[in-house]
XYZ file of C-alpha atoms in Angstrom:
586
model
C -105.232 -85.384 291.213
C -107.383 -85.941 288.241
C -111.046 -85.388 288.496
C -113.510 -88.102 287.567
C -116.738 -87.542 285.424
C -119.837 -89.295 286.059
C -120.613 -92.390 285.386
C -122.106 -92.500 282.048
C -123.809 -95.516 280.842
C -122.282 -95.911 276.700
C -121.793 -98.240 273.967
C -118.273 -99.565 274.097
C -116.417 -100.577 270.308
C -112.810 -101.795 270.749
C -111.136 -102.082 267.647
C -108.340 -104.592 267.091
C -105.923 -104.957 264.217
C -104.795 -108.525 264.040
C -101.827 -109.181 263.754
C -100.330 -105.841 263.614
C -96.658 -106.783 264.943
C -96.006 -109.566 262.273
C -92.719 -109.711 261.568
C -93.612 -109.446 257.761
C -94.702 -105.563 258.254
C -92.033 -103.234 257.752
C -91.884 -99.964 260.010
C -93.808 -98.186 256.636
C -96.429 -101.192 256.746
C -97.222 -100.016 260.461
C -97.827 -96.666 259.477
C -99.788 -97.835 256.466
C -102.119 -99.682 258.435
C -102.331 -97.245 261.713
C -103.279 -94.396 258.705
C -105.468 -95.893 257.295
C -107.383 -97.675 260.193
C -108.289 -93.915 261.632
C -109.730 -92.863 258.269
C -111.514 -96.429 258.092
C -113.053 -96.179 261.158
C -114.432 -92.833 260.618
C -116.075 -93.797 257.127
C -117.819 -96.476 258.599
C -119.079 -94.831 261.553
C -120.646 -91.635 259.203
C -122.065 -94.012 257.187
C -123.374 -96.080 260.006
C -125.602 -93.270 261.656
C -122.843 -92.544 264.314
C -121.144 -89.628 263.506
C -117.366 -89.951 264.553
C -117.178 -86.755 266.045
C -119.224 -87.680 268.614
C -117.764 -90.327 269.894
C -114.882 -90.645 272.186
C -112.320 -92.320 270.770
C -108.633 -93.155 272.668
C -106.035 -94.650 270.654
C -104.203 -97.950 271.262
C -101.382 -98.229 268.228
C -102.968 -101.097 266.569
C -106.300 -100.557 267.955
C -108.656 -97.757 269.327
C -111.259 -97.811 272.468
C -114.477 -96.109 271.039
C -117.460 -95.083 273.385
C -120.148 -94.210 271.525
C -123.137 -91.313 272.935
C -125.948 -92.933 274.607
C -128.612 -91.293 271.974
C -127.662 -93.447 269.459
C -129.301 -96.793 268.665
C -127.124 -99.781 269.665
C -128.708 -101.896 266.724
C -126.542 -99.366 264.474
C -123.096 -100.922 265.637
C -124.766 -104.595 265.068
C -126.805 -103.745 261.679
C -124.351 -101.261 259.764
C -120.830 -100.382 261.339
C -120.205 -104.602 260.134
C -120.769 -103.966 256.453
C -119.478 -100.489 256.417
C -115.850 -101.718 257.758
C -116.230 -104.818 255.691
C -116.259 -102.231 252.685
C -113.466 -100.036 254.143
C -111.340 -103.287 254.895
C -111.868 -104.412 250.872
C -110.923 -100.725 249.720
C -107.475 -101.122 252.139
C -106.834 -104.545 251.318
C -107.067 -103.971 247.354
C -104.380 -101.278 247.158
C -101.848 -102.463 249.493
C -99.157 -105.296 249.149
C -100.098 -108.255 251.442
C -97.603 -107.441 254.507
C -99.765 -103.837 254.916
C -102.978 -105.448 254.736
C -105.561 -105.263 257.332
C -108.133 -108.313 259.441
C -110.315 -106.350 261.752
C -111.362 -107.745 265.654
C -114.219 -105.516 267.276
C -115.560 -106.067 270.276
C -119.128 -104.687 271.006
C -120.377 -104.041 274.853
C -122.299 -101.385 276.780
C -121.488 -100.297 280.565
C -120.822 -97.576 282.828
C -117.477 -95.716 281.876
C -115.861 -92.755 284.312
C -113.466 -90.175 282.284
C -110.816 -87.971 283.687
C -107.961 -86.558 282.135
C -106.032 -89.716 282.584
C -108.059 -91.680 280.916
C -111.127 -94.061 281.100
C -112.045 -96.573 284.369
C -114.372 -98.535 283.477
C -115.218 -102.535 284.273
C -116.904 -102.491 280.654
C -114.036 -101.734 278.802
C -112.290 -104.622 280.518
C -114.670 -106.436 279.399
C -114.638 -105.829 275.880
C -110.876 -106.311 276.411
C -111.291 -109.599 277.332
C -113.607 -110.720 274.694
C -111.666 -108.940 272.018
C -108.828 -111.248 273.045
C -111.108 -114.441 273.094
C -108.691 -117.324 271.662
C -111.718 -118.535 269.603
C -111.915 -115.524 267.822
C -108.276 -114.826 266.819
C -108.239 -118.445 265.484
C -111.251 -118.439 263.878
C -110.354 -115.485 262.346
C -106.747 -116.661 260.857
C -108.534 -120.041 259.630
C -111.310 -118.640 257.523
C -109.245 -115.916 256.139
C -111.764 -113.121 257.327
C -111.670 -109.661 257.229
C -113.729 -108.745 260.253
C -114.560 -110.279 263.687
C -117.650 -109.134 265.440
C -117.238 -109.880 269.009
C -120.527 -109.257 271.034
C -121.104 -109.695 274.651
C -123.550 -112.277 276.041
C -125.506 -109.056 276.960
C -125.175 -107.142 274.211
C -126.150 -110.230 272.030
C -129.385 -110.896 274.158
C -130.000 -107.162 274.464
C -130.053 -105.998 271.485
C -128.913 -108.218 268.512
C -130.900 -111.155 268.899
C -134.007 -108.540 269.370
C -133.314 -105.900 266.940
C -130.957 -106.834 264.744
C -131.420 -108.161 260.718
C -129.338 -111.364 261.216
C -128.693 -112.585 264.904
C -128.487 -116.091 263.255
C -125.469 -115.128 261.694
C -123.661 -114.936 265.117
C -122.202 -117.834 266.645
C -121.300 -118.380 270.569
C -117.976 -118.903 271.465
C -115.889 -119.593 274.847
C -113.648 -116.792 276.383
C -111.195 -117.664 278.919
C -108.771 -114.928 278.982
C -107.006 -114.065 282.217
C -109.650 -114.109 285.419
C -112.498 -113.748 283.157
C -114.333 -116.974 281.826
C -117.929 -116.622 280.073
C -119.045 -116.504 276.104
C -119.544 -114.291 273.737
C -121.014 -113.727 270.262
C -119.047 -114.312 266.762
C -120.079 -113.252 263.540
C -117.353 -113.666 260.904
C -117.249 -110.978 257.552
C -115.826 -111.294 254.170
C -114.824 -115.337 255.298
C -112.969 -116.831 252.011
C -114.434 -120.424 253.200
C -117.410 -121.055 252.498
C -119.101 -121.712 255.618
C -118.340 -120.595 259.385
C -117.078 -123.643 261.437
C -114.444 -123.825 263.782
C -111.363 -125.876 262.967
C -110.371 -128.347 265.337
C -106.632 -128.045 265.692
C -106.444 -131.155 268.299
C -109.961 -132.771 267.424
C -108.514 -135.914 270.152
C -111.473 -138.053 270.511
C -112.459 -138.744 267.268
C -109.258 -140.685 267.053
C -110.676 -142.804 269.652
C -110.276 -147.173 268.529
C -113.743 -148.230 267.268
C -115.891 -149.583 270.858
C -113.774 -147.397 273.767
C -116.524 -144.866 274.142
C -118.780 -147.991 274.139
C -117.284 -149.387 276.716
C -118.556 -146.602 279.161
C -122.317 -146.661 278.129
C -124.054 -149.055 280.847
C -122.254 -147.838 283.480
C -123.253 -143.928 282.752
C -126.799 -144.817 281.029
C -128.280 -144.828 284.100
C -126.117 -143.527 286.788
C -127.453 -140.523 288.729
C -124.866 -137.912 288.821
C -125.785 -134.868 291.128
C -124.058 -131.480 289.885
C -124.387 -132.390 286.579
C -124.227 -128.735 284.971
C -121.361 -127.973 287.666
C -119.334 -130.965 285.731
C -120.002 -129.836 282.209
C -118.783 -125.821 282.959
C -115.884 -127.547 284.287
C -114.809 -129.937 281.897
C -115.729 -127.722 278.637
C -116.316 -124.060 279.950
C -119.320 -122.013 279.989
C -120.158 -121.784 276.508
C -121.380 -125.824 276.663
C -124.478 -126.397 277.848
C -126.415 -129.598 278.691
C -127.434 -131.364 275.665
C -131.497 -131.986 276.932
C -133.402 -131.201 279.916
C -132.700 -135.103 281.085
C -129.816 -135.577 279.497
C -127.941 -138.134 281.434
C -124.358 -138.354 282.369
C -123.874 -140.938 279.149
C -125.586 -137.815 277.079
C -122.915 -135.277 278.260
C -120.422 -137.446 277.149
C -121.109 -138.430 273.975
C -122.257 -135.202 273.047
C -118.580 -133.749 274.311
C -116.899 -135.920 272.004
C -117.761 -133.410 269.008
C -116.780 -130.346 271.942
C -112.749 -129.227 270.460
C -110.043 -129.279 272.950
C -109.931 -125.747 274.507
C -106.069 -124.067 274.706
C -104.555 -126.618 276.738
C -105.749 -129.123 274.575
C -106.878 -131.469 277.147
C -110.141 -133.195 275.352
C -112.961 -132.054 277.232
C -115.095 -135.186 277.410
C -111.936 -136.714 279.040
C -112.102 -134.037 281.572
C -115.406 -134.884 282.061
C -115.268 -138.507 282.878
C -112.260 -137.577 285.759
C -114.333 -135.033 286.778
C -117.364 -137.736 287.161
C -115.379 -140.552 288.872
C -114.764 -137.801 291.812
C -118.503 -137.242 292.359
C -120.044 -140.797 291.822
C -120.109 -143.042 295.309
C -119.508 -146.450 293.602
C -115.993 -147.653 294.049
C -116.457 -150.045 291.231
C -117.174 -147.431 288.890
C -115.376 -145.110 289.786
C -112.352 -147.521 289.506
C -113.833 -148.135 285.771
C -113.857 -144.285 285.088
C -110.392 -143.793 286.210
C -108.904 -146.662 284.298
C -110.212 -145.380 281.218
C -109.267 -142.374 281.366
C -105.833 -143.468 282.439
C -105.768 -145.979 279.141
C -106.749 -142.560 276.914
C -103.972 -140.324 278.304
C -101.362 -142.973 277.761
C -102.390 -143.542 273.961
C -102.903 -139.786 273.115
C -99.864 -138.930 275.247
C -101.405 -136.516 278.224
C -100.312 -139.168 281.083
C -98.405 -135.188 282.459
C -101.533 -132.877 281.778
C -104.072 -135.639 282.967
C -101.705 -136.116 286.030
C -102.066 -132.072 286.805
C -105.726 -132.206 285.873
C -106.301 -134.843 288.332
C -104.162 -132.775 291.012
C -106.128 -129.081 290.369
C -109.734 -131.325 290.545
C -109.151 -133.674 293.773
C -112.218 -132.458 295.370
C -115.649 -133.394 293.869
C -118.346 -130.830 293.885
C -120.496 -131.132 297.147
C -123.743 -132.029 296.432
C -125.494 -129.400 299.026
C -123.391 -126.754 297.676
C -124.598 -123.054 297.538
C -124.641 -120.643 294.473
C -125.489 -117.136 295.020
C -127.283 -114.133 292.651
C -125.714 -110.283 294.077
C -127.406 -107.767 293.114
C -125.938 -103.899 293.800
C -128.457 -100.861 293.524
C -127.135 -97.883 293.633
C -127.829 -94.069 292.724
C -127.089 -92.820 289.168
C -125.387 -89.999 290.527
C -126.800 -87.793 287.793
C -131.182 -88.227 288.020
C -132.191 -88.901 291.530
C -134.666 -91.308 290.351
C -132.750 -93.232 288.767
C -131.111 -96.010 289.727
C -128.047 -98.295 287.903
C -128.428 -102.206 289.062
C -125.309 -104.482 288.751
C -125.628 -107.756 289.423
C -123.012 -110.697 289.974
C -123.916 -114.517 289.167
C -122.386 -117.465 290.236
C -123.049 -120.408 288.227
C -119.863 -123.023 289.747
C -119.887 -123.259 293.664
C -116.271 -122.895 293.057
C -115.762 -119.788 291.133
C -115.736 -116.365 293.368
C -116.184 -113.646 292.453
C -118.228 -114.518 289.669
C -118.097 -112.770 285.639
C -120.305 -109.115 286.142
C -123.462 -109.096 284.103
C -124.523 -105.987 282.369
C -125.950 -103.710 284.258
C -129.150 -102.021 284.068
C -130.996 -98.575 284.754
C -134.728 -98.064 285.952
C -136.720 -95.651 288.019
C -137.141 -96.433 291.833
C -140.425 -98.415 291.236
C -138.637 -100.796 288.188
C -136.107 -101.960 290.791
C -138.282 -105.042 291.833
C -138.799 -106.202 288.123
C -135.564 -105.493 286.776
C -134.155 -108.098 290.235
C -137.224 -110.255 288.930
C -135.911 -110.220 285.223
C -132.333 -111.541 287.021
C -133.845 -113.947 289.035
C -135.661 -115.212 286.379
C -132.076 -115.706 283.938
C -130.366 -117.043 286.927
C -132.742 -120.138 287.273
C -132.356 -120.779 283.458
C -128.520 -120.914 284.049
C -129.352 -122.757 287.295
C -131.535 -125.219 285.509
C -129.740 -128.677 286.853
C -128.050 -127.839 290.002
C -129.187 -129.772 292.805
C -128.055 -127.536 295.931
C -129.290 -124.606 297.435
C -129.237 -121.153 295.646
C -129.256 -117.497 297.703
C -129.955 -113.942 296.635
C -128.272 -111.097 298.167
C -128.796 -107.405 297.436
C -126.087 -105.267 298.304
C -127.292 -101.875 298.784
C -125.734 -97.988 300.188
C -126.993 -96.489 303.236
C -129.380 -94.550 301.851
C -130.995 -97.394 300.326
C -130.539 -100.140 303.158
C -134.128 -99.845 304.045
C -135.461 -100.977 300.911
C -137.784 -103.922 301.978
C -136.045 -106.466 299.252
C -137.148 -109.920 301.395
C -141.158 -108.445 300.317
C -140.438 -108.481 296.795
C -141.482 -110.812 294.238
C -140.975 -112.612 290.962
C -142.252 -113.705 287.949
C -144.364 -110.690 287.694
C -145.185 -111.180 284.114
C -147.493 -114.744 284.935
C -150.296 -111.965 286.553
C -149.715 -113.830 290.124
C -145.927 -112.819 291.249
C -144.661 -115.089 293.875
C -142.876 -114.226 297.323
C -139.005 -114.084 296.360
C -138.664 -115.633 300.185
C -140.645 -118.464 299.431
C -137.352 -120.005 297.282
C -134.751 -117.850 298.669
C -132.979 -117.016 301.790
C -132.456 -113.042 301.163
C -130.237 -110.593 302.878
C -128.960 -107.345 302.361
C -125.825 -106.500 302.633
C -123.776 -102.977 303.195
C -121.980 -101.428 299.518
C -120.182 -98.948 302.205
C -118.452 -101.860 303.800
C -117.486 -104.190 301.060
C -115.900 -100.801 299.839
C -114.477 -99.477 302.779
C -111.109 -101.762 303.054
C -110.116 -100.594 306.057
C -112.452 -102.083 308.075
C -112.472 -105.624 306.715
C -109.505 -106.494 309.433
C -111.792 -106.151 312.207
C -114.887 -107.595 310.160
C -112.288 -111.036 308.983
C -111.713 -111.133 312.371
C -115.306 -111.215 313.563
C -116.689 -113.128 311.216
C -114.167 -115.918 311.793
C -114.835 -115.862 315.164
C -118.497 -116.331 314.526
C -117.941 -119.238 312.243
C -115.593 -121.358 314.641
C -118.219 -121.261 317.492
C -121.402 -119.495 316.842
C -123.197 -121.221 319.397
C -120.931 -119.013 321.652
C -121.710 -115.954 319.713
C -123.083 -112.788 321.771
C -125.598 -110.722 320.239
C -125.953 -107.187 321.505
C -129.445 -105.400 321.757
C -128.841 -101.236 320.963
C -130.336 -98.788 323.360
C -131.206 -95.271 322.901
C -127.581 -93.055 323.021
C -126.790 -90.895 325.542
C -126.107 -87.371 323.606
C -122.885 -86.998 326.003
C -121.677 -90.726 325.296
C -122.232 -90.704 321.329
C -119.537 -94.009 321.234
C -120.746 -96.028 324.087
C -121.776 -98.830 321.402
C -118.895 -99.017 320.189
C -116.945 -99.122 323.283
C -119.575 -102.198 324.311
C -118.888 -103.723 321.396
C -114.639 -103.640 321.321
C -115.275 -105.209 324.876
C -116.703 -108.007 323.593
C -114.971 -110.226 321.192
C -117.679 -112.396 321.113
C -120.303 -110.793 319.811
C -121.529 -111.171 316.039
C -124.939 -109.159 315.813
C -126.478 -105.986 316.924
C -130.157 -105.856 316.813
C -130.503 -101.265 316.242
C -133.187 -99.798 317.873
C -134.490 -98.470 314.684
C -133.876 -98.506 310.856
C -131.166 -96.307 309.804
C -131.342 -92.869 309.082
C -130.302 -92.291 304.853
C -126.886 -90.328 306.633
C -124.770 -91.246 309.733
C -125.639 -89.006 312.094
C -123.831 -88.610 316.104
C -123.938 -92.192 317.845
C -125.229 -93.988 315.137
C -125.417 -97.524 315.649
C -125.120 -99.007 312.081
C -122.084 -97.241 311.753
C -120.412 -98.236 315.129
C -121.791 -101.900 313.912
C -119.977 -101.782 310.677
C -116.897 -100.014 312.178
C -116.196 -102.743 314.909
C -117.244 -105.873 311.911
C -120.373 -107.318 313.116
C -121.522 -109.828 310.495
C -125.002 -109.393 311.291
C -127.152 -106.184 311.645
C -130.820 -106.992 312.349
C -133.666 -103.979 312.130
C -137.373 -103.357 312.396
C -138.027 -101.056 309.729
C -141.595 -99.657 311.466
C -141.851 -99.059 315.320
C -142.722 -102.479 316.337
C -142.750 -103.238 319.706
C -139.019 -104.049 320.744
C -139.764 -107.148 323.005
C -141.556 -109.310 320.030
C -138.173 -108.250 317.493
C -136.211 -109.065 320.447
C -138.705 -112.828 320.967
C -137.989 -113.309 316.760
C -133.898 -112.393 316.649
C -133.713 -114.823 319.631
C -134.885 -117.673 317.623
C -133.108 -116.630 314.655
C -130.031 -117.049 316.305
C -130.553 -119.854 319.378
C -128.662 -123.386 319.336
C -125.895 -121.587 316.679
C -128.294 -119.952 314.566
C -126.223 -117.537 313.237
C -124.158 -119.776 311.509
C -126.753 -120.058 309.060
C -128.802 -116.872 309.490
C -130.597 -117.080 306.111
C -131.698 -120.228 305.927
C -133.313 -119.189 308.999
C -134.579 -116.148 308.419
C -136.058 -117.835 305.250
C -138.124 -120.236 307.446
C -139.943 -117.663 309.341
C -140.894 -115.480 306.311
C -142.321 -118.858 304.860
C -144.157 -119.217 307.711
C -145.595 -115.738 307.727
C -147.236 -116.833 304.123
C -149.181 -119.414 305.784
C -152.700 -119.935 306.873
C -152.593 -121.390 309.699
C -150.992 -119.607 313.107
C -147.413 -118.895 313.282
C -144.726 -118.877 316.091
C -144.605 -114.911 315.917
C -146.361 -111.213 314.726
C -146.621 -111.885 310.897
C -145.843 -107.764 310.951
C -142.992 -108.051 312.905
C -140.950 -110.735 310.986
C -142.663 -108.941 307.439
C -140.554 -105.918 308.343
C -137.472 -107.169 309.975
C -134.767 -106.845 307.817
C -131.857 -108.748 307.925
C -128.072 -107.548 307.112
C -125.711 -110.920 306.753
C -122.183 -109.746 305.904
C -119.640 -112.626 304.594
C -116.504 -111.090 304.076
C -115.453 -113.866 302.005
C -117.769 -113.250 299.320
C -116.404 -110.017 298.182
C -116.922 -107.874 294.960
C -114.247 -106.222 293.400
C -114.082 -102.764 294.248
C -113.577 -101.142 290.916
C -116.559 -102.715 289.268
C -118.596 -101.698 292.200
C -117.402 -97.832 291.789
C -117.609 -97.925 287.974
């Protein structure tokens, strides 16, 4: 069985020849270019500041995987390695015939990467996969005649090239929508034969639209009040688009998607828009109006089959109260026990679980409340535009569970941070469970249970064990099928010890786990759970639990101890919001 390193947070670079199977190479092209790629590479790493022996490199055929040491600069792969494999891709390319020369796609990215003799697990290097393969790029690349395609990550692009490097304006965002992954990235084209950097539109549909049909829409989307407009955009054009104005209207979307290319099923966005906006509008008469339009521009442009399946895979429209969700996981480095690595996981379309992993960061125990503030804080730019309710949940291991996340704040930076509980139900949830797959039959079970009748649902107060009977909860709690909650007598210890109740509560698949995480007195936590959960409560816990830490803010009396809700934590398990595994171990 191999043997897995730590998790080491590095600079990814995968490297990409384009192109490398064209039938035009001969076997002795192949070897050409695979030769001369190695000794490429490690010219323009020297000469970068990154010494190639250094790094560890794994080799693809027609491409390499790269992780670079964590001492060296990032701004060194976005400032120099560029122009030093622009200048090793000239040298190639002017002594070899045409079928052995070389165009370059690299992918830049930073994560957490495990090695073993086997090889590399590591959800950043998917990543980078997945950008490297971006459609945008490839074609881009092709059209212009390039040498090189710099691919950054979102993150690495905010991170460190638009703050450190010479030329961030020289990048350009692009869509990716390769395999399960759908997000943007960063282009920056090198050694382009055309003169400027703009995307070709190979199916540029609408702007062969008859003179007046876009018209013909304008009064009845001028003024019509569209809720989920954001939501309608991502869908119809993919992340990369964003609203054209702060109060842009439903008319301003789609007029500014007309200029937005056809993505690679070449159904024009802005006509995905307008289906997708006769599903969400309440007016029969317009909607009728939508839908015959966008019937009368299929049949000219010939997509009566694709708008046919578009209109079968979008039946639904998006529900106006619907709920996105910020996860963020903290857990241990595994390497400096005061250091911690946060993941996080956002969800910007009601729709799409589980949402694209963002970069993760590291900090020191007391940085773990700004660096969730710094999330929160990008999530409501993304947000900016959605009408329902949003939800933070921090996903945490045992030894971390009592971290009092519903106290934190945000906005720290203003000088007068504000209660995170004031604008979000918080919970925690358990990182043992979501990775322990062999209890999420029992928890499924549960949970459904719960959510078909939780007005019926039984919630079970802990008492002290009995040394002699250390699985008398759990016994209790196989007995009754009923029962969704377990209120512990106290926090949990960092380590599972004989009889312990969180374990027996995860074990059997409660959904909720309430604590006091001081010795309050167990007859006012007992008064608060109560409410939480009377009439059905538990059905929406959060919400809930939300309204009674608002009320603790307040000046005037409350319905209970301010000290008692302030430190009663709340553990709200859906097991239909899972993360995947991998990315959680990585």
């Amino acid at each position: 069985m191999p043997l897995y390193s730590e998790a080491l947070y590095r600079s990814v670079v995968l490297v990409d020849v384009a192109r490398f199977t064209d039938a035009r190479r001969t076997f002795h092209d192949q070897v050409a270019v695979h030769r001369s790629l190695t000794q490429l590479l490690e010219q323009a790493f020297d000469e970068s500041g990154i010494e190639w022996r250094t790094c560890d490199v794994e080799d693809r055929g027609d491409g390499k995987i790269i992780l670079v040491p964590p001492h060296v600069p990032q701004v060194r792969l976005a400032d120099h390695l560029g122009n030093r494999l622009l200048a090793g891709l000239r040298r190639h390319n002017a002594v070899h015939s045409d079928a052995a020369a070389m165009q370059l796609r690299v992918a830049l990215h930073a994560g957490h990467v495990k090695v073993s003799s086997n090889g590399k697990v590591s959800p950043a290097i998917n990543f980078a996969a997945r950008i490297l393969d971006a459609p945008d790029a490839k074609t881009w690349l092709a059209q212009t005649r390039s040498a090189l395609a710099l691919i950054a990550s979102e993150d690495f692009f905010r991170d460190v090239i638009q703050h450190e490097a010479a030329e961030p304006e020289m990048f350009q965002q692009i869509s990716v929508a390769v395999k399960e992954t759908s997000t943007v990235a960063w282009l920056r084209l090198l050694g382009a034969e055309a003169k400027a950097f703009e995307p070709a539109a190979p199916r540029d549909v609408l702007e062969l639209l008859p003179a007046g049909e876009l018209e013909k829409l304008r009064d009845p989307l001028a003024e019509l009040d569209v809720a989920q407009l954001p939501t309608l955009l991502r869908r119809a054009a993919g992340p990369a688009v964003q609203l054209p104005g702060r109060e842009a209207s439903a008319w301003d979307v789609l007029e500014y998607l007309t200029d937005v290319n056809a993505g690679a099923d070449g159904f024009p966005p802005a006509l995905a828009f307008v289906e997708l906006l006769a599903r969400q509008i309440g007016d029969r008469a317009v909607r009728a109006k939508l839908e015959e339009w966008s019937s009368a521009q299929a049949r000219r442009l010939l997509l009566d089959a694709e708008l046919a399946d578009f209109r079968a895979a979008h039946a639904e429209p998006v529900a106006v109260d619907s709920r996105l969700h910020l996860v963020v996981v903290v857990q241990h480095d595994g390497i400096d026990p005061d250091r911690f690595v946060i993941s996080h996981w956002r969800q910007d379309d009601p729709a799409e679980w589980p949402p694209v992993r963002g970069r993760s960061r590291t900090a020191r125990f007391d940085e773990i409340e700004w660096h969730v503030d710094a999330l929160v804080i990008e999530a409501e730019r993304a947000w900016r535009g959605h009408e329902g309710a949003v939800a933070l949940e921090v996903v945490l291991p045992r030894a971390l569970l009592n971290l009092p996340v519903h106290l934190w704040h945000k906005e720290h930076d203003s000088g007068v941070p504000r209660p995170l509980c004031l604008d979000y139900p918080i919970v925690v949830r358990s990182l043992e469970r979501m990775m322990s797959d062999h209890w999420h039959r029992v928890w499924n079970r549960r949970w459904r249970t719960m959510s078909e009748d939780p007005r019926s649902a039984v919630v079970h107060y802990a008492r002290q064990a009995d040394p002699d009977s250390p699985h008398a909860v759990e016994a209790v709690l196989e007995g009754e099928e009923r029962c969704a909650a377990i209120v512990l007598t106290a926090a949990p210890s960092r380590e599972p010890r004989r009889g312990d109740e969180l374990m027996s509560a995860l074990r059997s698949g409660l959904p909720a786990v309430f604590w006091h995480r001081t010795d309050a007195d167990p007859g006012r936590v007992r008064e608060v759970v109560e409410w939480l959960v009377d009439e059905g409560g538990l059905g929406e816990l959060p919400s809930r639990a939300q309204r009674i830490r608002r009320d603790a803010h307040r000046d005037s009396p409350t319905r209970f101890d301010v000290k008692v809700v302030q430190e009663l934590v709340v553990m709200w398990d859906d097991p239909s919001r899972l993360l995947n595994p991998d990315e959680l171990a990585g």
